[in-house]
Structure formats: structure tokens, C-alpha cells
CSV table of C-alpha atoms in Angstrom, one decimal:
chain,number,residue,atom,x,y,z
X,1,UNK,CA,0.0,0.0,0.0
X,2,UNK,CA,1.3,3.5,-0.8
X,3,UNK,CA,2.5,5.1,2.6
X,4,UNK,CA,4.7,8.0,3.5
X,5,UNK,CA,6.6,7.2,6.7
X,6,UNK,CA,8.7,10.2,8.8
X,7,UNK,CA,10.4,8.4,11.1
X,8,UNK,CA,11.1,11.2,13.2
X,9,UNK,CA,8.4,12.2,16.1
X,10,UNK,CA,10.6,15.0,17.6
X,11,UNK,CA,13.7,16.6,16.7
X,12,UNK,CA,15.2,19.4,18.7
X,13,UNK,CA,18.3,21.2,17.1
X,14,UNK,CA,19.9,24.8,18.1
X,15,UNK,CA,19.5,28.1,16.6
X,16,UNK,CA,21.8,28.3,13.7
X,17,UNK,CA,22.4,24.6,13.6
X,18,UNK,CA,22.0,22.6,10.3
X,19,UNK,CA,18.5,20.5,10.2
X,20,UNK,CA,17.4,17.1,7.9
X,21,UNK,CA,14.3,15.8,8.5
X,22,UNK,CA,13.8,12.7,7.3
X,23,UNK,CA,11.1,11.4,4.6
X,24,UNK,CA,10.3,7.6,3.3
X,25,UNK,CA,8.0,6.6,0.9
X,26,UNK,CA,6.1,3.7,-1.0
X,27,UNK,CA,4.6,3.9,-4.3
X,28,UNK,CA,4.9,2.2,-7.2
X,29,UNK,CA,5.3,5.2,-9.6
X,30,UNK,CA,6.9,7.9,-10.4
X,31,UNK,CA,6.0,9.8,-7.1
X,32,UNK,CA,4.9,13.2,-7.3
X,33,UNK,CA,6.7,14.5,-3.6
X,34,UNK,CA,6.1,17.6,-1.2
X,35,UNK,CA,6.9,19.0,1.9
X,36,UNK,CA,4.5,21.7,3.9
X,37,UNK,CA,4.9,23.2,7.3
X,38,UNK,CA,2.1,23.5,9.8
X,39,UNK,CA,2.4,26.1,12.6
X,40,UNK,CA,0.1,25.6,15.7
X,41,UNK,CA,-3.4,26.4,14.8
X,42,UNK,CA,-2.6,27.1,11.6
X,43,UNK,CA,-3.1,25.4,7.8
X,44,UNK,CA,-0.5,23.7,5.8
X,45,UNK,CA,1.9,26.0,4.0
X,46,UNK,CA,3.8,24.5,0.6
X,47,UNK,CA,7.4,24.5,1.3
X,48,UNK,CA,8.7,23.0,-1.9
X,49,UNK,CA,7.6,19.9,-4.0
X,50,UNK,CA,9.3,17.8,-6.5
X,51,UNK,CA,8.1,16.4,-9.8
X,52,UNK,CA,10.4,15.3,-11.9
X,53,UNK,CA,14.1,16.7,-13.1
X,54,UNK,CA,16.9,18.3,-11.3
X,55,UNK,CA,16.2,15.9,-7.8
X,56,UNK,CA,17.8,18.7,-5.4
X,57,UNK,CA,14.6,21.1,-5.1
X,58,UNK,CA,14.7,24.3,-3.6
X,59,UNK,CA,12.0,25.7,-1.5
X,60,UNK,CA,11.1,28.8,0.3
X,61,UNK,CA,12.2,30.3,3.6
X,62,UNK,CA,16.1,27.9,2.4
X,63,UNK,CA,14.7,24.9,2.9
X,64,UNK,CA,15.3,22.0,0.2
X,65,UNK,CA,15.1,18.6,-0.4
X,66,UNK,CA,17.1,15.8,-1.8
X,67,UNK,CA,15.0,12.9,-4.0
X,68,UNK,CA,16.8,9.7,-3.9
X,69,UNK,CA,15.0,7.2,-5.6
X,70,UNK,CA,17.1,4.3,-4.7
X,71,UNK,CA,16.3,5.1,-1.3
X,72,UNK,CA,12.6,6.0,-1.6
X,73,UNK,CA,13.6,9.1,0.3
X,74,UNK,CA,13.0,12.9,0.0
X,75,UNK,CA,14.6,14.3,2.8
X,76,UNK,CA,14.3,18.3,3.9
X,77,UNK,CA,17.7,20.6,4.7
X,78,UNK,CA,17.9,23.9,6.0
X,79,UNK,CA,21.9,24.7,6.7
X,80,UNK,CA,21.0,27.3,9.7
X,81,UNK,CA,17.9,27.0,11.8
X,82,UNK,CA,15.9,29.7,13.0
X,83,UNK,CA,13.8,29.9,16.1
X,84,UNK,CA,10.7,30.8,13.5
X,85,UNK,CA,11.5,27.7,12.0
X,86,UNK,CA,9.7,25.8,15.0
X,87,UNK,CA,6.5,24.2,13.8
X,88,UNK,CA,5.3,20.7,12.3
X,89,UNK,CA,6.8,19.6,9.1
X,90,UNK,CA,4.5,17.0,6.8
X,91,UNK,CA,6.1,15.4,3.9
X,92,UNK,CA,3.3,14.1,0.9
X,93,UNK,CA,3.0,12.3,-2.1
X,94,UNK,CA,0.1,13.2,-4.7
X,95,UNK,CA,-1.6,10.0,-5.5
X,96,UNK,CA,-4.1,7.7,-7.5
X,97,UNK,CA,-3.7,9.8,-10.8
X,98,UNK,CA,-3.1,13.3,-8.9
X,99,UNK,CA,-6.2,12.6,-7.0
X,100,UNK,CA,-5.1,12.7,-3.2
X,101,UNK,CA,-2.0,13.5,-1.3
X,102,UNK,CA,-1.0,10.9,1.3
X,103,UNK,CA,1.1,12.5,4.3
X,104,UNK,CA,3.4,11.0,6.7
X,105,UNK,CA,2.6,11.5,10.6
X,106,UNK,CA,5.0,14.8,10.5
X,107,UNK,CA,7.8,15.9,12.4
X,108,UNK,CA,7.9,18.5,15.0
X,109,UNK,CA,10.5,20.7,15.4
X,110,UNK,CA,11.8,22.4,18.4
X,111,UNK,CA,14.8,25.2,18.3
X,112,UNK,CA,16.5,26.1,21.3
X,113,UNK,CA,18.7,28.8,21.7
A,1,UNK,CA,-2.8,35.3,1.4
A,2,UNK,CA,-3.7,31.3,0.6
A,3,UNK,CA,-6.7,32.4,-1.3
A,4,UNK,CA,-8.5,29.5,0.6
A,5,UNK,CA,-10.3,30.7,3.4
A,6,UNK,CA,-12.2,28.4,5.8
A,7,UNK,CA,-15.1,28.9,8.2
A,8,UNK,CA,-15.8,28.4,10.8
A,9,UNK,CA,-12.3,28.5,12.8
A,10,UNK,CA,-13.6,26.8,15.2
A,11,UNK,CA,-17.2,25.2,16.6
A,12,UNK,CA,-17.7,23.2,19.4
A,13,UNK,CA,-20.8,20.4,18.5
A,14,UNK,CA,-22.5,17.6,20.9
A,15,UNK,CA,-22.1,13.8,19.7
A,16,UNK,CA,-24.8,12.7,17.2
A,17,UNK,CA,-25.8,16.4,15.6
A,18,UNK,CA,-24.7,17.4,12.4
A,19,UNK,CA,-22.4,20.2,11.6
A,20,UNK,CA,-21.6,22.1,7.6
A,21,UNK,CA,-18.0,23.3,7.3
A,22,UNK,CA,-17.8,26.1,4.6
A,23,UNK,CA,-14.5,26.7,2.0
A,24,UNK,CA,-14.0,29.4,-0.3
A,25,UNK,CA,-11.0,28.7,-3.2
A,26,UNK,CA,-10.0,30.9,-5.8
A,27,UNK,CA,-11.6,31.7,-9.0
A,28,UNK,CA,-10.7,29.4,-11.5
A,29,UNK,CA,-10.0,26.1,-8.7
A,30,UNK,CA,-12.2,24.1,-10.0
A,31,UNK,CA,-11.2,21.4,-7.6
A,32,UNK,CA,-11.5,20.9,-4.4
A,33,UNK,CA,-10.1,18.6,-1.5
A,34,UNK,CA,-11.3,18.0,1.9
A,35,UNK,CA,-8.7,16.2,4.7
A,36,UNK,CA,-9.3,15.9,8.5
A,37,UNK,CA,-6.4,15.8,10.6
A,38,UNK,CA,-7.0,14.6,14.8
A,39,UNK,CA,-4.6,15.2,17.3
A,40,UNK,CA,-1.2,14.7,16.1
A,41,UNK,CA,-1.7,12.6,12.9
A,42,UNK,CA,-1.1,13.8,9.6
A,43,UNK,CA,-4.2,15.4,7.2
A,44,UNK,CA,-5.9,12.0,5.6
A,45,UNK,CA,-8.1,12.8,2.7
A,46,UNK,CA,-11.5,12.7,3.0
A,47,UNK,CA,-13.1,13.4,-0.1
A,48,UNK,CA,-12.8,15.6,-4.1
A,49,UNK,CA,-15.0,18.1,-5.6
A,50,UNK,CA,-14.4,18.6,-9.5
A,51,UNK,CA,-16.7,20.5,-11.5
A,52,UNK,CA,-19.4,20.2,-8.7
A,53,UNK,CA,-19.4,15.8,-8.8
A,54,UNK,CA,-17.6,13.7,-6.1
A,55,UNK,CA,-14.0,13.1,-7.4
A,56,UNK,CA,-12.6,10.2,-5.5
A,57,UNK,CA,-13.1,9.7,-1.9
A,58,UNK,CA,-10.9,8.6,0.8
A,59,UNK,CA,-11.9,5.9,3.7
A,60,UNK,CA,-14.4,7.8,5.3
A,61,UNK,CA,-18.6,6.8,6.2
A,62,UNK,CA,-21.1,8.0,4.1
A,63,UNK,CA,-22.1,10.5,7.3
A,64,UNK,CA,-19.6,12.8,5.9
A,65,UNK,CA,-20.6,14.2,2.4
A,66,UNK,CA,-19.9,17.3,0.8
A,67,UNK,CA,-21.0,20.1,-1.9
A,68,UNK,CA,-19.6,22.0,-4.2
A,69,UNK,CA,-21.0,25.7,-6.0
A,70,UNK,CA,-20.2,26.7,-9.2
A,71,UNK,CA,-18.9,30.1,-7.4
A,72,UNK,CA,-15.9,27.7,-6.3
A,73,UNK,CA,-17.5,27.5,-2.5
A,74,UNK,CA,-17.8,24.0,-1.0
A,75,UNK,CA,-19.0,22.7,2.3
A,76,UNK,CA,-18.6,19.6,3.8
A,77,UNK,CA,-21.4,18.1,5.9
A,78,UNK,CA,-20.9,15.5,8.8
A,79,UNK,CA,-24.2,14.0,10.2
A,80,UNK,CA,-25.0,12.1,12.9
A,81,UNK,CA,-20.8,13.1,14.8
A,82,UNK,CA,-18.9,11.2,16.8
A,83,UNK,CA,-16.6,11.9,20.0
A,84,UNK,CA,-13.6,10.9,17.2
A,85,UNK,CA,-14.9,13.3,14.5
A,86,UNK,CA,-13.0,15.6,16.3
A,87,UNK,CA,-10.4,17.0,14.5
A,88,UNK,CA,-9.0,20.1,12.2
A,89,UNK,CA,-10.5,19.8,8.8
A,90,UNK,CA,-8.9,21.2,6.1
A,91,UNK,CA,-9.7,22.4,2.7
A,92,UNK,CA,-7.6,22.7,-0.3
A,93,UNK,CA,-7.7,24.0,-3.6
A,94,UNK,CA,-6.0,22.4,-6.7
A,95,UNK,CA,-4.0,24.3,-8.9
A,96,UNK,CA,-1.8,22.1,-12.6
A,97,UNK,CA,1.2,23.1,-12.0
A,98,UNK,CA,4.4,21.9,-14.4
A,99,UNK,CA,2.5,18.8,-14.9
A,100,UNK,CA,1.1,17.9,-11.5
A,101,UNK,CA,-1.7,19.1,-9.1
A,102,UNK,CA,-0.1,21.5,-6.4
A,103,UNK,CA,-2.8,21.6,-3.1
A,104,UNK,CA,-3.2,25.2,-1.6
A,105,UNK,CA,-4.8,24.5,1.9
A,106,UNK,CA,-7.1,26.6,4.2
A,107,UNK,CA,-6.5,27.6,7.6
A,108,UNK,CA,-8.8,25.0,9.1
A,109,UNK,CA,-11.7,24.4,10.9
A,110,UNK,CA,-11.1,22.8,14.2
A,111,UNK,CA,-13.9,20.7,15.4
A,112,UNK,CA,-14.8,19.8,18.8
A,113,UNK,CA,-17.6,17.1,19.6
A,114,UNK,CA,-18.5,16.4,22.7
């Protein structure tokens, strides 16, 4: 069954640190692959997606990800956290023909300072 | 500035009535998505508008339906709720983008059933 797994609950880096959260997934085609942050009480903001090409993606706020298709991975860097940065991060993949997006469980990040 | 905006932000219901959450995309979104997220869980889809005709529908009861306008408004009705309906509902509106659908979501309803 198609799945997106973020096997991260928690991670808690410093202020200015380097972050990677991690991002697993299982689907049988090409995968269509995004990442969106969730402040508390708030909606889901797009942070950067992949579809096909160049498989380092740039987002916004510095964020990008890496898709590694030998890995079924699609893992989101940031080389200097900021304490805005705090929130929930979801990683997705648009499925059944572009009809639904399927999202991992999310990761939450804390920075300290 | 989504250009989705959701209402209400939040309601409070009692288990077994019905409650209508409201979603208004951009003009030109002619699709429409619906997810509820609970407490700590990802968004899981619940059902897709296109054109005003269900679209595909996640694993969800027939209790929760849905409408959508031709002004590009939707609502999403749950009857009959349950203590776990309660959750943050999401809309999101579909834009084709470089080959692919890219979702634009809402800021939520949060639902509360007790």
C-alpha cells in the first residue's frame, strides 16, 4: 500500500544549527513528492515539491530537499535554523492519478537557543 | 494570502448532531479537496470536488458528504458526529502546475464534539 513514513516524532536542534528531517515513501510510480509546514493552529503551508528533473529542489524560507530514488527518500535541509522555524513539518505524495495527497505522521521541530 | 479561506475557525458540537463546514477557493479552482487531521496525525483525505461531482473519496462513512458551487465554494457536511470526528478539517484547492496538481490549503476548521 502506498504510505509515507517520517520516522522522526521530535527533533530538537539549536539556533543556527544545520536541520534534515527525514522522509520515506512507498509507491509504485513515479512519485509526485512535497513538503508543507504546519504552525500551531494554523493550515499547511507548501514549502517546496518535487516532480520530476533536477532531484535537489529548492523551496522557500532555504529549505530544500534531496529525492533519492534508490532510497525511496526525500529528505528536507535547512543549513541554519531559526527559532521561527519551530513548527510541524509533513512530507506528501500526490496519488491515484493526482487525486489525493497521502502524508506521513509529520515531524515536530523544536529550536532552542 | 492562501486564497483559501475556511469557516468556521472553530465550533464546538455535541455527539450525534450534524455540523456544515464552509470553504472558499480561488476563482478558476475548479477542484476541491477536503482532509481531517486529529490530534497529532497527519491530514488524511476525506473526499474531491471537481466540477461540482464527487471526485474520488478517501476511507471515510457516508455520514460525511460534501457540496460544491459553481462560485468555487464548497461545504462539507458530517451527520449524525462522533466523539472521534473531532479533528482540524482542512480544505484545499487544486491548482496544474508543471505537470502535476499542487494543493493550496485553508487555515482550518477545528472541530470539537463532545
Amino acid at each position: 500500500a502506498q504510505s509515507v513514513t517520517q520516522p522522526d516524532i521530535h527533533i530538537t536542534v539549536s539556533e543556527g544549527a544545520s536541520l534534515e528531517l527525514r522522509c520515506n515513501y512507498s509507491y509504485g510510480a513515479t512519485p509526485y513528492l512535497f513538503w508543507y509546514v504546519q504552525s500551531p493552529g494554523q493550515g499547511l503551508q507548501l514549502l517546496l515539491k518535487y516532480f520530476s528533473g533536477d532531484t535537489l529542489v529548492q523551496g522557500i524560507k532555504g529549505f530544500e530537499a534531496e529525492f533519492k530514488r534508490s532510497q525511496s527518500s526525500f529528505n528536507l535541509r535547512k543549513p541554519s535554523v531559526h527559532w521561527s522555524d519551530a513548527a510541524e513539518y509533513f512530507c506528501a505524495v500526490l496519488m491515484e492519478y493526482g487525486n489525493k495527497l497521502v502524508f506521513g505522521a509529520g515531524t515536530i521541530l523544536r529550536v532552542k537557543s | 494570502e492562501t486564497g483559501v479561506t475556511q469557516s468556521p475557525t472553530h465550533l464546538i458540537k455535541t455527539r450525534g448532531q450534524q455540523v456544515t463546514l464552509r470553504c472558499s477557493s480561488q476563482s478558476g479552482h475548479n477542484t476541491v479537496s477536503w482532509y481531517q487531521q486529529a490530534l497529532g496525525q497527519g491530514p488524511q483525505f476525506i473526499f474531491q470536488y471537481y466540477r461540482e461531482e464527487e471526485n474520488g473519496r478517501g476511507n471515510f462513512p457516508p455520514r460525511f458528504s460534501g457540496l460544491q458551487f459553481p462560485n468555487y465554494s464548497s461545504e462539507l457536511n458530517v451527520n449524525a458526529l462522533e466523539l472521534d470526528d473531532s479533528a482540524l478539517y482542512l480544505c484545499a484547492s487544486t491548482q496544474w502546475v508543471s505537470g502535476a496538481n499542487v494543493l493550496t490549503f485553508g487555515a482550518g476548521s477545528r472541530l470539537t464534539v463532545l
